[in-house]
Coordinates of C-alpha atoms in Angstrom, one line a residue:
M1 CA -43.2 16.7 14.2
A2 CA -43.2 20.5 14.7
D3 CA -40.6 23.0 13.6
L4 CA -40.1 25.3 16.6
K5 CA -38.0 28.4 17.1
W6 CA -36.5 29.5 20.4
I7 CA -37.4 33.0 21.5
G8 CA -37.1 32.8 25.3
G9 CA -39.8 35.4 25.7
T10 CA -40.7 34.7 29.3
S11 CA -37.9 32.6 30.7
S12 CA -35.0 30.2 29.9
D13 CA -37.1 27.1 30.6
S14 CA -37.3 24.9 27.5
T15 CA -40.5 23.2 28.8
N16 CA -42.4 26.5 28.8
V17 CA -44.3 26.7 25.4
N18 CA -44.4 30.5 25.5
N19 CA -40.7 30.5 24.9
W20 CA -41.2 29.0 21.5
I21 CA -42.8 29.8 18.2
D22 CA -44.2 27.2 15.9
L23 CA -42.8 28.2 12.5
S24 CA -45.9 26.7 10.7
T25 CA -48.4 28.8 12.7
G26 CA -46.4 31.8 14.0
S27 CA -47.7 31.2 17.5
A28 CA -46.7 29.2 20.6
P29 CA -46.9 25.4 20.3
S30 CA -49.1 23.3 22.5
S31 CA -46.1 21.3 23.7
V32 CA -42.4 20.7 23.2
G33 CA -41.5 17.1 22.7
A34 CA -39.1 14.4 21.5
G35 CA -40.4 14.6 18.0
D36 CA -39.8 18.3 17.4
V37 CA -37.1 20.2 15.6
L38 CA -35.7 22.9 17.9
N39 CA -34.1 25.8 16.1
F40 CA -31.9 28.4 17.9
G41 CA -31.2 31.4 15.7
D42 CA -32.0 35.1 15.7
A43 CA -34.6 36.9 18.0
S44 CA -33.6 34.9 21.1
I45 CA -33.3 37.1 24.2
R46 CA -32.2 34.4 26.7
D47 CA -30.1 31.3 27.0
C48 CA -32.1 28.0 26.8
E49 CA -32.1 25.5 29.7
L50 CA -32.9 22.1 28.3
N51 CA -35.0 20.7 31.1
Q52 CA -36.6 17.7 29.2
T53 CA -35.1 14.2 29.4
S54 CA -36.0 13.5 25.8
L55 CA -35.7 15.8 22.8
G56 CA -35.7 15.6 19.0
I57 CA -33.4 17.6 16.8
I58 CA -31.4 20.5 18.1
I59 CA -30.0 23.1 15.6
T60 CA -28.1 26.3 16.5
D61 CA -27.2 29.0 14.0
F62 CA -24.7 31.8 14.0
P63 CA -27.1 34.6 15.2
F64 CA -27.7 32.6 18.4
V65 CA -23.9 32.2 18.9
A66 CA -23.3 35.9 18.0
D67 CA -25.7 37.0 20.7
G68 CA -23.6 35.0 23.3
R69 CA -26.5 32.6 24.0
K70 CA -25.8 29.3 25.7
L71 CA -27.4 25.8 25.5
V72 CA -27.6 24.7 29.1
F73 CA -28.0 20.9 29.8
T74 CA -29.7 20.6 33.2
Q75 CA -30.5 16.9 33.2
G76 CA -28.2 14.1 34.3
T77 CA -29.5 11.9 31.4
L78 CA -30.9 13.2 28.2
Q79 CA -31.9 11.5 24.9
V80 CA -31.8 13.3 21.6
V81 CA -32.2 12.4 17.9
H82 CA -29.6 14.8 16.4
V83 CA -27.6 17.8 17.4
N84 CA -26.1 20.4 15.0
L85 CA -24.0 23.2 16.7
A86 CA -22.7 26.3 15.0
H87 CA -19.1 27.4 15.2
G88 CA -18.5 29.1 18.6
Q89 CA -21.5 27.7 20.4
I90 CA -21.3 27.7 24.2
I91 CA -22.7 24.7 26.0
K92 CA -23.0 24.3 29.7
F93 CA -23.6 21.2 31.9
T94 CA -25.0 21.8 35.4
Q95 CA -24.9 18.2 36.7
S96 CA -21.8 16.6 38.2
S97 CA -22.2 13.8 35.6
T98 CA -24.2 14.1 32.4
T99 CA -25.0 11.4 29.8
V100 CA -26.4 12.4 26.4
T101 CA -27.7 9.5 24.4
F102 CA -28.1 10.0 20.6
A103 CA -31.0 7.7 19.9
G104 CA -29.7 6.2 16.6
T105 CA -32.6 7.5 14.5
H106 CA -30.8 10.4 12.9
G107 CA -31.3 11.1 9.3
T108 CA -29.2 9.4 6.6
A109 CA -29.8 12.1 3.9
A110 CA -29.3 15.8 3.8
P111 CA -28.7 17.7 6.0
Y112 CA -27.7 15.0 8.5
H113 CA -25.7 12.6 6.2
D114 CA -25.4 9.8 8.8
H115 CA -24.2 12.1 11.5
P116 CA -25.9 11.9 14.9
L117 CA -23.9 15.0 15.9
I118 CA -22.4 17.7 13.8
L119 CA -20.0 20.4 15.2
N120 CA -19.5 23.0 12.5
G121 CA -16.4 24.4 14.3
N122 CA -15.3 25.0 17.8
V123 CA -17.6 24.6 20.8
T124 CA -17.0 26.2 24.2
Y125 CA -17.7 24.2 27.4
D126 CA -18.8 26.9 29.7
T127 CA -16.5 27.3 32.7
G128 CA -19.5 28.1 34.9
G129 CA -20.7 24.5 34.5
N130 CA -19.0 21.1 34.8
A131 CA -16.0 20.2 32.6
K132 CA -16.4 18.1 29.4
T133 CA -14.6 15.3 31.3
T134 CA -17.8 14.8 33.3
V135 CA -19.9 14.4 30.1
T136 CA -20.5 11.3 28.0
F137 CA -22.0 11.2 24.5
I138 CA -23.4 7.8 23.7
M139 CA -23.6 7.5 19.9
K140 CA -26.1 4.9 18.9
N141 CA -26.9 4.0 15.3
G142 CA -30.0 2.1 14.4
N143 CA -29.7 2.7 10.7
S144 CA -28.5 0.2 8.2
S145 CA -25.9 2.6 6.9
A146 CA -22.8 3.4 8.9
A147 CA -22.7 6.6 11.0
H148 CA -19.9 9.2 11.2
L149 CA -18.3 10.7 14.3
T150 CA -18.0 14.4 13.9
D151 CA -14.7 16.3 14.1
G152 CA -14.3 18.7 16.9
E153 CA -13.7 18.9 20.7
L154 CA -15.7 16.1 22.2
P155 CA -16.2 14.8 25.8
N156 CA -16.2 11.1 26.6
V157 CA -17.7 9.2 23.6
T158 CA -19.2 5.8 23.4
L159 CA -19.9 4.2 20.0
D160 CA -22.7 1.6 19.8
G161 CA -23.8 0.4 16.3
K162 CA -22.3 0.6 12.8
F163 CA -19.8 3.4 12.3
T164 CA -17.3 4.4 9.6
W165 CA -14.1 6.4 9.4
D166 CA -14.7 7.2 5.7
A167 CA -14.6 10.9 4.8
P168 CA -18.0 12.5 5.6
H169 CA -20.3 14.0 2.9
E170 CA -19.1 17.1 1.3
D171 CA -22.1 19.1 2.6
V172 CA -20.9 18.4 6.2
T173 CA -17.2 19.3 5.5
A174 CA -18.3 22.4 3.5
A175 CA -20.3 23.7 6.4
R176 CA -17.4 23.5 8.8
D177 CA -15.9 26.8 9.9
P178 CA -12.3 27.1 8.5
D179 CA -11.2 28.7 11.8
A180 CA -12.1 25.6 13.8
T181 CA -9.2 24.4 16.0
F182 CA -9.9 20.6 15.7
S183 CA -9.7 18.9 12.3
E184 CA -10.1 15.6 14.2
S185 CA -12.4 13.9 16.5
N186 CA -10.8 14.9 19.8
C187 CA -12.3 12.7 22.6
C188 CA -11.5 12.6 26.3
K189 CA -12.3 8.9 26.3
L190 CA -13.4 6.7 23.5
T191 CA -15.4 3.5 24.3
I192 CA -16.4 1.0 21.6
T193 CA -19.2 -1.4 22.8
S194 CA -19.3 -5.1 22.0
S195 CA -22.2 -4.5 19.5
A196 CA -20.3 -1.9 17.5
T197 CA -19.2 -2.7 14.0
F198 CA -17.3 -0.8 11.3
D199 CA -17.8 -0.3 7.6
N200 CA -14.7 1.3 6.2
S201 CA -13.7 1.8 2.6
P202 CA -10.1 1.3 1.5
I203 CA -7.9 4.4 1.5
T204 CA -8.2 6.0 -2.0
Y205 CA -7.9 9.7 -1.1
S206 CA -5.3 12.2 0.0
F207 CA -4.0 11.6 3.5
T208 CA -3.4 15.3 4.0
S209 CA -6.9 16.5 3.3
T210 CA -9.5 13.8 4.1
Q211 CA -8.1 11.0 6.2
K212 CA -10.1 10.7 9.3
H213 CA -8.1 11.4 12.5
V214 CA -9.4 10.2 15.9
R215 CA -7.5 11.4 19.0
V216 CA -8.2 10.1 22.5
T217 CA -6.5 12.3 25.1
G218 CA -7.4 10.6 28.4
Q219 CA -8.3 13.9 30.0
G220 CA -10.1 13.3 33.2
S221 CA -8.8 9.7 33.5
S222 CA -6.5 8.8 36.4
S223 CA -6.6 5.1 35.7
G224 CA -7.9 2.4 33.4
Q225 CA -8.3 2.5 29.6
H226 CA -9.2 5.8 28.0
F227 CA -9.3 4.0 24.7
A228 CA -11.4 0.9 25.2
C229 CA -13.0 -1.6 22.7
A230 CA -15.3 -4.5 23.7
A231 CA -16.0 -5.4 20.1
A232 CA -14.3 -8.4 18.5
I233 CA -13.0 -6.3 15.6
C234 CA -11.6 -2.8 16.1
D235 CA -11.3 -1.4 12.6
F236 CA -9.3 1.8 12.1
S237 CA -7.9 0.4 8.8
N238 CA -8.4 3.7 6.9
A239 CA -7.9 6.2 9.8
K240 CA -5.3 7.8 11.9
L241 CA -5.6 6.9 15.6
T242 CA -3.8 9.0 18.3
I243 CA -3.9 7.5 21.8
D244 CA -2.3 10.0 24.2
A245 CA 0.1 8.4 26.7
K246 CA -1.3 7.6 30.1
N247 CA 0.4 5.0 32.3
S248 CA -2.4 2.5 32.4
Q249 CA -3.3 2.5 28.7
Q250 CA -2.7 -0.6 26.7
M251 CA -2.3 -0.4 22.9
P252 CA -4.9 -2.3 20.9
C253 CA -3.1 -5.6 19.8
T254 CA -4.8 -8.5 18.1
N255 CA -5.5 -11.4 20.5
D256 CA -5.4 -9.1 23.6
V257 CA -8.7 -10.5 25.1
T258 CA -7.6 -9.3 28.5
N259 CA -7.9 -5.6 27.7
F260 CA -10.0 -5.6 24.6
G261 CA -12.6 -7.5 22.7
T262 CA -14.7 -10.4 23.9
S263 CA -13.4 -13.1 26.2
T264 CA -12.1 -15.1 23.2
D265 CA -11.7 -12.8 20.2
F266 CA -10.1 -9.5 19.4
I267 CA -8.6 -8.2 16.1
A268 CA -7.1 -4.8 15.7
L269 CA -7.0 -3.4 12.2
L270 CA -4.8 -0.3 12.4
E271 CA -3.4 2.1 9.7
D272 CA -1.6 5.1 11.2
V273 CA -1.0 5.0 14.9
V274 CA 0.4 7.8 17.1
V275 CA 1.4 7.7 20.8
G276 CA 0.5 11.3 21.7
N277 CA 1.4 13.6 24.5
D278 CA -1.6 15.4 26.1
A279 CA -1.0 14.8 29.8
G280 CA 2.7 15.9 29.9
N281 CA 6.1 14.3 29.6
G282 CA 6.9 10.9 31.1
N283 CA 3.6 9.0 30.5
K284 CA 3.6 5.7 28.7
N285 CA 1.4 3.4 26.7
I286 CA 1.9 -0.3 26.9
I287 CA 2.1 -3.2 24.5
P288 CA 1.4 -6.3 26.6
E289 CA 4.0 -9.0 26.9
G290 CA 3.9 -11.6 24.2
L291 CA 1.6 -9.5 21.9
T292 CA 2.1 -7.6 18.7
L293 CA 1.1 -4.1 17.7
E294 CA 0.5 -4.1 13.9
C295 CA 0.0 -0.9 11.8
A296 CA 1.1 0.8 8.7
S297 CA 2.9 3.7 10.4
L298 CA 3.8 4.5 14.0
E299 CA 4.8 7.8 15.7
I300 CA 5.8 8.4 19.3
Q301 CA 5.5 12.1 20.1
S302 CA 8.1 13.9 22.2
G303 CA 7.9 13.3 25.9
S304 CA 5.8 10.1 25.6
Y305 CA 6.9 6.5 26.0
L306 CA 5.8 3.2 24.3
Y307 CA 6.7 0.3 26.6
G308 CA 6.7 -3.4 26.0
G309 CA 7.9 -6.6 27.6
G310 CA 5.8 -6.7 30.8
T311 CA 6.7 -5.7 34.3
N312 CA 9.9 -7.8 34.5
L313 CA 12.2 -7.3 31.6
Q314 CA 14.2 -10.4 32.6
T315 CA 11.4 -13.0 32.8
S316 CA 8.5 -11.5 30.9
A317 CA 7.8 -12.4 27.2
K318 CA 8.9 -10.0 24.6
S319 CA 6.4 -7.6 23.0
H320 CA 6.5 -7.0 19.2
I321 CA 5.7 -4.3 16.7
H322 CA 5.1 -4.9 13.0
V323 CA 5.0 -1.7 11.0
I324 CA 5.3 -1.1 7.2
E325 CA 6.9 2.4 7.4
K326 CA 9.9 3.3 9.4
P327 CA 8.6 4.5 12.9
T328 CA 9.0 8.1 13.8
I329 CA 10.4 8.2 17.4
R330 CA 10.4 11.6 18.9
G331 CA 9.7 10.2 22.4
T332 CA 11.1 7.0 23.9
W333 CA 10.5 3.3 23.5
N334 CA 12.3 0.1 24.6
F335 CA 12.2 -1.8 21.2
E336 CA 14.9 -2.8 18.8
E337 CA 14.6 -3.9 15.1
T338 CA 15.0 -7.6 14.6
T339 CA 14.3 -7.6 10.9
D340 CA 12.9 -5.1 8.4
G341 CA 9.6 -3.8 9.8
I342 CA 9.6 -6.0 12.9
Y343 CA 10.6 -4.8 16.3
S344 CA 10.9 -6.6 19.7
S345 CA 11.1 -5.3 23.2
I346 CA 14.6 -5.3 24.7
G347 CA 15.3 -8.0 27.3
G348 CA 12.8 -10.6 28.4
V349 CA 12.0 -14.1 27.0
S350 CA 11.7 -14.7 23.3
S351 CA 8.1 -15.2 22.2
A352 CA 6.3 -15.9 19.0
S353 CA 4.5 -13.0 17.4
I354 CA 1.1 -14.4 18.0
H355 CA -0.7 -12.9 15.0
T356 CA 0.2 -10.7 12.0
L357 CA -1.9 -9.3 9.2
K358 CA 0.9 -7.8 7.2
S359 CA 3.8 -10.3 7.3
D360 CA 4.5 -13.2 5.0
T361 CA 4.3 -15.6 8.0
V362 CA 1.3 -15.9 10.4
H363 CA 1.5 -17.8 13.6
I364 CA -1.9 -18.3 15.3
L365 CA -1.9 -20.2 18.6
G366 CA -5.7 -20.7 18.6
K367 CA -8.2 -21.7 15.9
L368 CA -8.3 -19.8 12.6
T369 CA -11.8 -19.0 11.5
V370 CA -12.2 -17.6 8.0
D371 CA -15.5 -16.3 6.7
G372 CA -14.3 -16.1 3.1
L373 CA -12.1 -18.3 0.9
I374 CA -8.6 -19.6 1.7
D375 CA -6.2 -19.5 -1.3
P376 CA -3.0 -21.4 -0.5
T377 CA -0.2 -22.5 -2.8
G378 CA 0.5 -25.4 -0.4
L379 CA -1.1 -26.9 2.6
E380 CA 0.9 -28.7 5.3
L381 CA -0.9 -30.8 7.9
T382 CA 0.5 -32.0 11.3
P383 CA -0.5 -35.7 12.0
V384 CA -2.8 -36.1 14.9
G385 CA -4.3 -39.1 16.7
S386 CA -8.0 -38.2 16.1
N387 CA -10.2 -36.0 14.0
P388 CA -9.6 -32.4 15.2
G389 CA -12.6 -30.9 13.5
G390 CA -15.9 -29.9 15.1
T391 CA -17.8 -31.1 12.1
T392 CA -16.5 -34.6 11.6
A393 CA -17.4 -35.1 7.9
N394 CA -15.8 -31.8 6.8
T395 CA -12.2 -32.2 8.1
L396 CA -9.1 -33.2 6.2
W397 CA -6.5 -34.5 8.6
L398 CA -3.4 -36.9 8.8
N399 CA -4.0 -39.9 11.1
S400 CA -0.9 -40.4 13.2
G401 CA -2.3 -43.8 14.3
D402 CA -2.6 -45.0 10.7
S403 CA 0.8 -44.3 9.2
N404 CA 0.0 -40.6 8.7
K405 CA -2.5 -41.4 6.0
L406 CA -4.9 -38.6 4.8
Y407 CA -8.4 -38.9 6.1
H408 CA -11.6 -37.0 5.0
G409 CA -13.7 -37.2 8.1
S410 CA -13.6 -40.8 9.3
S411 CA -12.7 -42.2 5.9
E412 CA -9.2 -42.8 4.5
V413 CA -8.6 -41.0 1.2
S414 CA -4.8 -41.6 0.7
G415 CA -2.0 -43.8 2.0
G416 CA -1.0 -47.4 2.1
S417 CA -1.9 -49.3 -1.1
S418 CA -5.0 -47.2 -1.9
S419 CA -4.9 -45.2 -5.1
L420 CA -6.7 -42.0 -6.3
D421 CA -8.3 -41.3 -9.6
F422 CA -6.9 -38.2 -11.1
C423 CA -6.4 -36.3 -14.4
H424 CA -3.7 -33.7 -15.2
W425 CA -3.8 -31.3 -18.1
D426 CA -0.3 -29.9 -18.2
D427 CA -0.8 -27.1 -20.6
I428 CA -3.1 -25.6 -23.2
D429 CA -2.9 -26.3 -27.0
A430 CA -2.2 -22.6 -27.9
E431 CA -2.1 -19.3 -26.1
I432 CA -5.5 -17.6 -25.8
T433 CA -5.9 -14.0 -26.8
V434 CA -8.4 -12.3 -24.5
S435 CA -9.8 -9.2 -26.2
N436 CA -12.0 -7.8 -23.4
V437 CA -10.4 -6.4 -20.2
G438 CA -12.6 -7.1 -17.3
S439 CA -14.5 -10.1 -18.9
N440 CA -14.2 -13.7 -17.9
E441 CA -12.4 -15.9 -20.5
L442 CA -13.1 -19.7 -20.4
I443 CA -9.9 -21.7 -20.9
D444 CA -11.2 -24.1 -23.6
N445 CA -8.1 -25.9 -25.0
W446 CA -6.6 -28.0 -22.2
T447 CA -3.8 -30.4 -23.2
Y448 CA -4.1 -33.8 -21.5
S449 CA -1.0 -35.1 -19.9
S450 CA -1.7 -38.1 -17.6
G451 CA -4.2 -39.8 -15.4
S452 CA -7.8 -41.1 -15.8
T453 CA -9.1 -41.1 -19.3
A454 CA -12.7 -41.1 -18.0
I455 CA -12.0 -37.8 -16.2
R456 CA -10.2 -36.6 -19.3
D457 CA -13.1 -37.5 -21.6
A458 CA -15.6 -35.5 -19.5
M459 CA -13.7 -32.3 -20.6
S460 CA -15.0 -30.7 -23.8
S461 CA -13.9 -27.2 -25.0
G462 CA -13.1 -26.2 -21.5
V463 CA -16.3 -27.4 -19.9
W464 CA -16.0 -30.5 -17.6
T465 CA -19.4 -32.3 -17.4
C466 CA -19.8 -34.7 -14.6
T467 CA -21.3 -38.2 -15.1
S468 CA -22.8 -40.5 -12.5
A469 CA -19.7 -42.6 -12.4
L470 CA -17.5 -39.5 -11.8
A471 CA -19.6 -37.8 -9.2
G472 CA -17.9 -37.2 -5.9
T473 CA -15.5 -34.9 -4.2
Y474 CA -12.3 -33.6 -6.0
L475 CA -9.2 -31.8 -5.0
V476 CA -8.8 -29.3 -7.9
I477 CA -5.6 -27.4 -8.6
S478 CA -5.8 -24.8 -11.4
K479 CA -3.1 -22.5 -12.5
I480 CA -3.1 -19.7 -15.1
Q481 CA -0.1 -17.7 -16.5
F482 CA -0.9 -14.3 -18.1
G483 CA 1.1 -12.9 -21.0
S484 CA 1.4 -9.5 -22.7
G485 CA -0.8 -8.3 -25.5
T486 CA -1.8 -4.8 -26.7
L487 CA -2.8 -3.9 -23.1
S488 CA 0.1 -1.8 -22.1
E489 CA 2.1 -2.3 -18.9
T490 CA 2.2 1.2 -17.3
G491 CA 3.7 2.5 -14.1
G492 CA 1.1 3.4 -11.5
V493 CA -1.7 1.3 -13.1
N494 CA -3.1 -1.5 -11.0
Y495 CA -3.8 -4.9 -12.8
K496 CA -6.1 -7.3 -11.0
L497 CA -5.2 -10.8 -12.1
Q498 CA -7.9 -13.4 -11.4
N499 CA -8.2 -17.2 -11.6
L500 CA -12.0 -18.0 -11.4
N501 CA -13.4 -21.5 -10.9
Y502 CA -17.2 -21.9 -11.6
H503 CA -19.5 -24.8 -10.8
N504 CA -23.0 -25.0 -12.4
A505 CA -25.3 -27.4 -10.5
G506 CA -27.5 -29.2 -13.1
G507 CA -25.4 -28.3 -16.1
G508 CA -25.0 -25.5 -18.5
T509 CA -22.3 -22.8 -19.0
P510 CA -20.2 -22.9 -15.8
S511 CA -20.0 -19.2 -15.4
S512 CA -23.8 -19.1 -15.2
G513 CA -23.6 -21.0 -12.0
T514 CA -21.7 -20.3 -8.8
L515 CA -18.2 -18.9 -8.4
H516 CA -16.9 -21.8 -6.3
N517 CA -13.4 -20.7 -5.7
F518 CA -11.1 -17.9 -6.9
A519 CA -7.6 -16.4 -6.6
R520 CA -7.0 -12.7 -7.1
H521 CA -3.8 -10.7 -7.1
M522 CA -3.3 -7.0 -7.5
N523 CA -0.2 -6.1 -9.4
S524 CA 1.1 -2.6 -9.9
D525 CA 2.9 -1.6 -13.1
F526 CA 2.9 -5.1 -14.9
Y527 CA 0.9 -8.3 -15.5
S528 CA 2.9 -10.3 -18.0
G529 CA 4.4 -13.6 -16.8
Y530 CA 2.4 -13.7 -13.5
C531 CA 0.9 -17.1 -12.4
I532 CA -2.2 -17.4 -10.3
E533 CA -2.9 -20.8 -8.6
T534 CA -5.9 -22.1 -6.7
Q535 CA -6.4 -25.3 -4.7
F536 CA -9.8 -26.2 -3.4
M537 CA -12.4 -29.0 -2.8
L538 CA -15.2 -29.5 -5.3
T539 CA -18.2 -31.8 -4.6
I540 CA -19.9 -32.3 -8.0
A541 CA -22.9 -34.3 -9.0
N542 CA -24.2 -36.0 -12.2
T543 CA -24.8 -33.5 -15.1
D544 CA -23.0 -30.6 -13.1
T545 CA -20.5 -28.6 -15.1
F546 CA -17.2 -27.0 -14.1
G547 CA -14.8 -24.6 -15.8
V548 CA -11.7 -22.4 -15.2
Y549 CA -11.8 -18.8 -16.3
G550 CA -9.1 -16.1 -16.5
K551 CA -9.6 -12.4 -16.1
I552 CA -7.7 -9.2 -15.9
A553 CA -9.3 -6.0 -14.6
T554 CA -7.4 -2.8 -14.7
S555 CA -7.6 0.7 -13.2
S556 CA -6.7 2.2 -16.6
G557 CA -6.1 1.2 -20.2
T558 CA -7.6 -1.1 -22.8
G559 CA -6.4 -3.8 -25.2
N560 CA -5.9 -7.5 -25.2
Y561 CA -3.8 -9.8 -23.2
K562 CA -2.8 -13.5 -23.4
I563 CA -3.3 -16.7 -21.4
K564 CA 0.0 -18.4 -22.0
N565 CA 1.1 -21.9 -22.9
P566 CA 4.7 -22.0 -22.0
G567 CA 4.7 -25.5 -20.7
N568 CA 6.1 -26.7 -17.3
G569 CA 2.6 -26.6 -15.9
S570 CA 2.4 -22.8 -15.9
T571 CA -1.1 -23.0 -17.2
S572 CA -2.5 -26.3 -16.0
L573 CA -5.4 -28.2 -14.3
T574 CA -5.4 -31.2 -12.0
M575 CA -8.5 -33.0 -10.7
I576 CA -8.0 -35.6 -8.0
K577 CA -11.0 -37.6 -6.9
I578 CA -10.8 -38.3 -3.2
A579 CA -14.3 -39.4 -2.3

């Protein structure tokens, strides 16, 4: 890789080696290739016409801009590794359609910091060339870490690979010219490919200073989606997304596999959503009939419309909006509030809100697939005539053809005259004082209440050790109530309450094994009196051990807390052997 400096001594042709100086030798290089770093700074006497179809790293500096020099893209297709443009840089595109592919091999450390493209301020699309609406930047990312999309005025953008909306590295933000017009990624079109993924951190910073803002204007689009996502998950959960109104644009709604996602899957994770106005008054974005737009906040700018309920407001299914904050409506919509935070389109046929991520009730018409753990306080099954599961042996179901008895796979586990072995510990002998915030505390003093004495006798000092006679599959229900100690309850402090169930195959201390199941709840301001319950299946073999642990982690503060013994099953353990 050579470090080359543009002089333009003989012409504006980037392929002419006499227009370059190799900074390591002070003379012209032997070639200009895809592995080189191309520097555009002082001493240049001409614009540069990029005539190659594959280049390495392009960096322009202020002296090049101050001299009024341009970067001229002459090829219809061009691949680059990284581009860093100074504030005020003029770029020109000579082809009627230009595609610049960022190869995905950009640096992850300084000065690139996971940015395939960095705009340090405003760029000017030269009026002597073709408009930015004719240009597409394809942003690939072949690195394991997530890439960032630069702020600034962008053409059509395609994301392909792993990306993030987290705040960029401070080196990148510090280099940005304070006079820049755009403190957002301002795209004509934004297309997210089916192979794109997102790696976003929770919002923990100031919205006003560092929340990523992505705006999609639809400039140059007369029809179709100017915001499009073919990935199964569209994650803007820590960003602000503005989609300017154009009459054919659908809003990203979970389960809208017609306009987004794969043919079977689409989930939209949205935080702050704005229906913008770039194309002028009277344009609308659409929430498809029967679907739900879910977000934390919603704004409709003056002159724009948000429309739901399909093309026939008499017969189409209602559209829905679930939003945490009160919407800001400066434009127009055709929705009415049906309950706090839930809005439905006016007119049309009532429809279930197909999917919600932020409501207490979720109605999913298809199959629910969960990669992590499910932590219910109750499970209600609808009787069916045959095993509904794809993996027969793993399904719990009620057999409508056998008096609605509970089946595990093909075997009955409950109903009729059959009985289940169980053991219930209804309390603990005395409350436990936990001295270390953030550490697991084994509940070691269970009080036996009823059930199998064999299961009871396998419990010793909080460790349940399986025997060959007791081996099998259990439905386990554990509950912990937390109580106050010297750990203060303080406004604004987060308390993470946890019920942890460990299984150690082969024996030994349970917590040295596998965290088999857990429940976790984040409380703000207090923790005392809160109960955490888990229900799960545990298959356990001879000599294996099992134990229940409580834990509180806190964002601030020290001191002890209690695991309570108030009775009434508030701290309790039930083990039901079902197979």
